[in-house]
PDB file of N, CA and C in Angstrom:
ATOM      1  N   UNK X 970     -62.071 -22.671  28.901  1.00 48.00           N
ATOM      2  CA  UNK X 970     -60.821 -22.160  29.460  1.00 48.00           C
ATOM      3  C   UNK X 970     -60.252 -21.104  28.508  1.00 48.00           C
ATOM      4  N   UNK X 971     -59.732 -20.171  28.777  1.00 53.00           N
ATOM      5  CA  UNK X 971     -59.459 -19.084  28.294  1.00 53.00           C
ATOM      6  C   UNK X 971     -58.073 -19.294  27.783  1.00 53.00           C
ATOM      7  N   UNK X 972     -57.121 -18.615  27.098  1.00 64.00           N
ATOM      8  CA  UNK X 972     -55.984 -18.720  26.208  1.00 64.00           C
ATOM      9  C   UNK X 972     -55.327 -17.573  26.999  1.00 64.00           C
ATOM     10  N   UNK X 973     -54.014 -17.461  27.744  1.00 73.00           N
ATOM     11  CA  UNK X 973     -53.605 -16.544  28.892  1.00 73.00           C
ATOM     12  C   UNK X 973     -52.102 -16.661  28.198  1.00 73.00           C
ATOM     13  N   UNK X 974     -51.394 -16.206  27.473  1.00 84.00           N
ATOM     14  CA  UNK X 974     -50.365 -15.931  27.283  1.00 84.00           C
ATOM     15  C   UNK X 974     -49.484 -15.030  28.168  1.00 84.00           C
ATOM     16  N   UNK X 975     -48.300 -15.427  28.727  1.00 92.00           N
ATOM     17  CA  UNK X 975     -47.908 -14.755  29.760  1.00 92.00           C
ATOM     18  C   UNK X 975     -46.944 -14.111  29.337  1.00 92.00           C
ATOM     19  N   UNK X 976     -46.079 -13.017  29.810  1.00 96.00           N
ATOM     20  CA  UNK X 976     -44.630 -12.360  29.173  1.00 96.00           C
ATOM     21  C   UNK X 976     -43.702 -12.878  30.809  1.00 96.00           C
ATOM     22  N   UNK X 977     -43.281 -14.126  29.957  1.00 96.00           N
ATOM     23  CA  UNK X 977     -42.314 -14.479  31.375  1.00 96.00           C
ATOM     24  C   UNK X 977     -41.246 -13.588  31.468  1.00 96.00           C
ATOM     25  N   UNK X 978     -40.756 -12.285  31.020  1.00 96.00           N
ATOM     26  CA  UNK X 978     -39.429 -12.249  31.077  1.00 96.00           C
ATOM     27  C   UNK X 978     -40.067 -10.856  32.604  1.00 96.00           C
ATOM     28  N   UNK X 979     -41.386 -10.899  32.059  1.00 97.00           N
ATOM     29  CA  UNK X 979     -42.073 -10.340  33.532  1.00 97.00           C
ATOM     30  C   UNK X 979     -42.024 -10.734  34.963  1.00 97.00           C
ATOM     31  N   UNK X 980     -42.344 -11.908  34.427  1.00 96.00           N
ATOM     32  CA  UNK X 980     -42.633 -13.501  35.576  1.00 96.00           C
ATOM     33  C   UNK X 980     -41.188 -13.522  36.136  1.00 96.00           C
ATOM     34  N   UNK X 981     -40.038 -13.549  35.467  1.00 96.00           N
ATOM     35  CA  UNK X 981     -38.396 -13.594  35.650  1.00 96.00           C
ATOM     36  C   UNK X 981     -38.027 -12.548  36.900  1.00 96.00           C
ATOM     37  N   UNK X 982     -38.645 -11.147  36.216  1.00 96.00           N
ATOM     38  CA  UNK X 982     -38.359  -9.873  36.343  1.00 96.00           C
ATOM     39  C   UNK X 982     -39.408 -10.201  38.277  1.00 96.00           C
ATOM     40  N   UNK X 983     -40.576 -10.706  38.409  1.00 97.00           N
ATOM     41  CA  UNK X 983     -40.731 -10.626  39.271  1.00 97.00           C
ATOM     42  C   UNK X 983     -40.241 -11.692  40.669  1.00 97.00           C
ATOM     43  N   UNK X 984     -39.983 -12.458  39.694  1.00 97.00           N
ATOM     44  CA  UNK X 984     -39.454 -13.560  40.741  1.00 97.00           C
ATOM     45  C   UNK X 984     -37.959 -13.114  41.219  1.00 97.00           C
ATOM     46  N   UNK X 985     -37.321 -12.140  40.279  1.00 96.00           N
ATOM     47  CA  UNK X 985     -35.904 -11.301  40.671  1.00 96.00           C
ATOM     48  C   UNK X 985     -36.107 -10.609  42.196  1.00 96.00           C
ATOM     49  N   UNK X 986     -37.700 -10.362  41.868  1.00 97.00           N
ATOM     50  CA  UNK X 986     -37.946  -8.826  43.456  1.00 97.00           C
ATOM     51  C   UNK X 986     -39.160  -9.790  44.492  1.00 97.00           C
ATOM     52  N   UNK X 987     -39.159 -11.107  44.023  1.00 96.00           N
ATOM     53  CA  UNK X 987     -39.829 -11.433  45.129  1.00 96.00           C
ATOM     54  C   UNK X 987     -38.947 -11.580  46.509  1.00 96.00           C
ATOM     55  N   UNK X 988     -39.627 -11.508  47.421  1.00 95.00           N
ATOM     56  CA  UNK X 988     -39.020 -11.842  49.070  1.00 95.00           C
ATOM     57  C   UNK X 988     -38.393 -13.156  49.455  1.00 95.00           C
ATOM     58  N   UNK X 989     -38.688 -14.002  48.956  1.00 96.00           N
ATOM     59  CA  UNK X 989     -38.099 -15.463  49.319  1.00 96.00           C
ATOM     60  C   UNK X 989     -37.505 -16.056  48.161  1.00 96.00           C
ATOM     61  N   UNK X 990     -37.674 -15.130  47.135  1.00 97.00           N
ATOM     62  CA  UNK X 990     -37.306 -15.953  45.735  1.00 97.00           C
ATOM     63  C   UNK X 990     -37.972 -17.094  44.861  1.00 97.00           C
ATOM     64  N   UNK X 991     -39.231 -17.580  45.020  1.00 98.00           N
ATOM     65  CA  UNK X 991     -40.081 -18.253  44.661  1.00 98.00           C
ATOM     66  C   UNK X 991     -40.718 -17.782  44.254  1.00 98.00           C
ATOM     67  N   UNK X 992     -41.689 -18.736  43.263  1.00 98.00           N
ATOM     68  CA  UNK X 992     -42.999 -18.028  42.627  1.00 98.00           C
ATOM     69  C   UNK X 992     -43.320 -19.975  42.238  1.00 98.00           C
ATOM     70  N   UNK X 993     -45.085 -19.462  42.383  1.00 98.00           N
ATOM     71  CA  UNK X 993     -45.557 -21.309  42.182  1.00 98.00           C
ATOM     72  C   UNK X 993     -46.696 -20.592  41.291  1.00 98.00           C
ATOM     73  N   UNK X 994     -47.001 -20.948  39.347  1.00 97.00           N
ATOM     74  CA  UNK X 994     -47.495 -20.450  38.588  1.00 97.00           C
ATOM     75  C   UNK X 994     -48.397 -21.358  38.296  1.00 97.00           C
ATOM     76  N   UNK X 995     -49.771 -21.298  38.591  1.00 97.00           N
ATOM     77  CA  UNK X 995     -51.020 -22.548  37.646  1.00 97.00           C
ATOM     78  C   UNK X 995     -50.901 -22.494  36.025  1.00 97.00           C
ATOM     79  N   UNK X 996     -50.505 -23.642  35.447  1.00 96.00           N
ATOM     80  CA  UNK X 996     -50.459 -23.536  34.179  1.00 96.00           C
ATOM     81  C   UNK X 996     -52.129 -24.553  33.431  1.00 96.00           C
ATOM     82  N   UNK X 997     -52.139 -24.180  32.419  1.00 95.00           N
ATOM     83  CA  UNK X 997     -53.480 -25.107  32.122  1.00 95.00           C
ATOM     84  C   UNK X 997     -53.516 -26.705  32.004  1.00 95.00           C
ATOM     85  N   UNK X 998     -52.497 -27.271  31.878  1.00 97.00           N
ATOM     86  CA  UNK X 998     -52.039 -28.761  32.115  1.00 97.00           C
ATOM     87  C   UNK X 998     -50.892 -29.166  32.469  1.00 97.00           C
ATOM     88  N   UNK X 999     -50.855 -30.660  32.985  1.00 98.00           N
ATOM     89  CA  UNK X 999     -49.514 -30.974  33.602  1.00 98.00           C
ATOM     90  C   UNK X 999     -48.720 -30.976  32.537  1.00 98.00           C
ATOM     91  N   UNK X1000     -48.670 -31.005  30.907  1.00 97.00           N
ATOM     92  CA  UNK X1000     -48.087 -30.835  29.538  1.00 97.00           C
ATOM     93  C   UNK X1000     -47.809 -30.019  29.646  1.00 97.00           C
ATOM     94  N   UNK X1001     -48.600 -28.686  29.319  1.00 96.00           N
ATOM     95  CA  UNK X1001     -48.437 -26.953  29.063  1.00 96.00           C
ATOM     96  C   UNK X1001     -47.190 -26.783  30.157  1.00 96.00           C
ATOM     97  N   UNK X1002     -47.185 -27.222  31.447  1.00 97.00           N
ATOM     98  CA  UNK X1002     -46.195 -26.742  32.686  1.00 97.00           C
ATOM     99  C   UNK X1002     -45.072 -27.838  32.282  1.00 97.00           C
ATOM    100  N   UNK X1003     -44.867 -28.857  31.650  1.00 98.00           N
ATOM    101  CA  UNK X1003     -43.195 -29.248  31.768  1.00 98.00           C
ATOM    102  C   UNK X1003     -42.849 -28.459  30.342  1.00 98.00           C
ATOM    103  N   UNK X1004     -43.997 -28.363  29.557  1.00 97.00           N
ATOM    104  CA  UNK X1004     -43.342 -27.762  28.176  1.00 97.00           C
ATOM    105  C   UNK X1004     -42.895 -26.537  28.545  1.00 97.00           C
ATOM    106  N   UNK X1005     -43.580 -25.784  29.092  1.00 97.00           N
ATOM    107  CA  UNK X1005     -42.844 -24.228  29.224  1.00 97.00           C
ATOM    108  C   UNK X1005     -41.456 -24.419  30.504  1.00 97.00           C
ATOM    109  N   UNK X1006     -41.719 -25.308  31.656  1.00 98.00           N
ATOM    110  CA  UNK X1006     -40.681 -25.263  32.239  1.00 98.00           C
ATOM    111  C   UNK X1006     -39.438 -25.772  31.151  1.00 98.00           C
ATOM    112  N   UNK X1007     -39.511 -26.580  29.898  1.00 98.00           N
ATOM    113  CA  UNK X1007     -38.097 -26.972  28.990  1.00 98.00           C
ATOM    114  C   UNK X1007     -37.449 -25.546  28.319  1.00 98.00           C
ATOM    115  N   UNK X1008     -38.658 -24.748  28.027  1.00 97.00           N
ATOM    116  CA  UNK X1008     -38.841 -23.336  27.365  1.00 97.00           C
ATOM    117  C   UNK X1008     -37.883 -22.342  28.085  1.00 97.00           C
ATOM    118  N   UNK X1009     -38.211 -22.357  29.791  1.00 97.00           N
ATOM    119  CA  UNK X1009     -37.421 -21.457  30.437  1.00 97.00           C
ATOM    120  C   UNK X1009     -36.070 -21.978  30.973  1.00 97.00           C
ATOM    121  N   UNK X1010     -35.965 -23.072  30.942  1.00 97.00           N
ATOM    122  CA  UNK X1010     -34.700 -23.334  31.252  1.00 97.00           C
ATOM    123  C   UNK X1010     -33.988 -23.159  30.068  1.00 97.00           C
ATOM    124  N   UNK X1011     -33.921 -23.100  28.882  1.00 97.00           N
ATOM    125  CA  UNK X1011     -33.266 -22.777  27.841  1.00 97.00           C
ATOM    126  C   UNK X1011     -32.993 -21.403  27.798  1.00 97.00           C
ATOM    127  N   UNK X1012     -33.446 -20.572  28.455  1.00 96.00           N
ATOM    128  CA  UNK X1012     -33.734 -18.837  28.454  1.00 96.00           C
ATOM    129  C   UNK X1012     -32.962 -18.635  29.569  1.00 96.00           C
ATOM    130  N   UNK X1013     -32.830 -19.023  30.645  1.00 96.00           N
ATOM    131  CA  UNK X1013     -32.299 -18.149  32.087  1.00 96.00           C
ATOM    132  C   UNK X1013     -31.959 -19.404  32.847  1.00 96.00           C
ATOM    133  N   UNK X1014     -30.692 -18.918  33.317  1.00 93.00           N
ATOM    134  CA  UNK X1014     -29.466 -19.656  34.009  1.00 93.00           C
ATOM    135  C   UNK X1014     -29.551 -19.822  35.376  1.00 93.00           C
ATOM    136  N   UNK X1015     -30.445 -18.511  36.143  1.00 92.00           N
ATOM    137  CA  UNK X1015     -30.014 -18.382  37.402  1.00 92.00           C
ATOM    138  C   UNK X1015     -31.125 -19.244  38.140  1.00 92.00           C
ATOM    139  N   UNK X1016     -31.964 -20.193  37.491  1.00 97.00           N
ATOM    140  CA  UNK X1016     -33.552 -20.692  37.972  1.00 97.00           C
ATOM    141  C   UNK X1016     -33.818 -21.750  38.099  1.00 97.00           C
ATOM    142  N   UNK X1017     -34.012 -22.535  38.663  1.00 98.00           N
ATOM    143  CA  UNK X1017     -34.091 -24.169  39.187  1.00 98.00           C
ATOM    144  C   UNK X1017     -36.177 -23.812  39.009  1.00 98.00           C
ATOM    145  N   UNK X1018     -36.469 -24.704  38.148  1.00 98.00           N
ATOM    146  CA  UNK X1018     -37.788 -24.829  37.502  1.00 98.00           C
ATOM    147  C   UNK X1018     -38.161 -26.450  37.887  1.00 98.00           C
ATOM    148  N   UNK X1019     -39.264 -26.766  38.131  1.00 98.00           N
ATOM    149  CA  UNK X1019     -40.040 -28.119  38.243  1.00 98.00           C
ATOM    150  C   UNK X1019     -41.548 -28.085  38.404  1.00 98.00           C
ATOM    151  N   UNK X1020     -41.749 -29.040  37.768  1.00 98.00           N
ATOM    152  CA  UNK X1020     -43.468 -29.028  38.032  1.00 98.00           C
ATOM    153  C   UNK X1020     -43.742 -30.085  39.333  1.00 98.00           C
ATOM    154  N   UNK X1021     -45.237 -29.605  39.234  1.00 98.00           N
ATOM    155  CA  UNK X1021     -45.920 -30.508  40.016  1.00 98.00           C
ATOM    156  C   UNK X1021     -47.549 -30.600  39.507  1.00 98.00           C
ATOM    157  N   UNK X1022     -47.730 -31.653  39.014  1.00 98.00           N
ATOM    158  CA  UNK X1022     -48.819 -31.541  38.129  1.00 98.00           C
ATOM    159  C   UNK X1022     -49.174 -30.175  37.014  1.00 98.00           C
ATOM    160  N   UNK X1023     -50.192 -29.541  37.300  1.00 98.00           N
ATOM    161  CA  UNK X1023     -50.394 -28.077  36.364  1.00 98.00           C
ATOM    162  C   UNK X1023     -49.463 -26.825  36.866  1.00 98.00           C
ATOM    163  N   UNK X1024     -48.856 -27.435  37.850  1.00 98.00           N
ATOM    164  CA  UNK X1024     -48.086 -26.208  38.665  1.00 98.00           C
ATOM    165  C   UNK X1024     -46.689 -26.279  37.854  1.00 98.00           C
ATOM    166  N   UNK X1025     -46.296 -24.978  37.654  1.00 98.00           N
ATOM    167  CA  UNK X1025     -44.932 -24.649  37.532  1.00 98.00           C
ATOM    168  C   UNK X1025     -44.735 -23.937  38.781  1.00 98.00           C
ATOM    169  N   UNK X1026     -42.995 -24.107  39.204  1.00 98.00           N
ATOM    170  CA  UNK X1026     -42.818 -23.673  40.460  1.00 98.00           C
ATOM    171  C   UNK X1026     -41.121 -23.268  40.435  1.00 98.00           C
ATOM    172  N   UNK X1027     -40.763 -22.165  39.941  1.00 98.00           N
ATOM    173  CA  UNK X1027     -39.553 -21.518  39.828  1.00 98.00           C
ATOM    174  C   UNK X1027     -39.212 -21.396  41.328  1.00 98.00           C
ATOM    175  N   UNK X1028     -37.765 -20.783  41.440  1.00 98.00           N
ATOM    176  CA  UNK X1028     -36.624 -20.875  42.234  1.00 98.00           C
ATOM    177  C   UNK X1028     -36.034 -20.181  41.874  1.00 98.00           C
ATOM    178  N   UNK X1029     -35.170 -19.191  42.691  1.00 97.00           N
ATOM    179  CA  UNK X1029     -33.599 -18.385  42.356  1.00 97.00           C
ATOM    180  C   UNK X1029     -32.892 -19.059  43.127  1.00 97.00           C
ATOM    181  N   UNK X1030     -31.569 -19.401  42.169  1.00 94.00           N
ATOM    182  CA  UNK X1030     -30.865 -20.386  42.530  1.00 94.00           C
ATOM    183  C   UNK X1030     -29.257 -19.119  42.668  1.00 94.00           C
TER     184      UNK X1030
END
């Protein structure tokens, strides 16, 4: 498995101009996805974040 570092403030930036306001992100484990979902909720206010297994799955709230 490869090492994929992402620039969420990209991921932010696109979930700002998506159409429905969602975005559902494969992370490499169900760990890696609640750790970074604790990560972004500390960063940005406007985003209702939850996993589902390896999935992270943002919201504009």
């Amino acid at each position: 498995m490869s090492q994929h570092r992402r620039d969420w403030t990209h991921v932010i930036e696109k979930l700002n101009r998506s159409r429905d306001g969602f975005l559902r992100i494969r992370m490499g484990s169900p760990g890696s996805a609640q750790v970074t979902r604790c990560r972004l909720l500390e960063q940005w206010d406007n985003v209702e974040i939850w996993t589902d297994g390896p999935f992270l799955n943002l919201q504009l709230v």
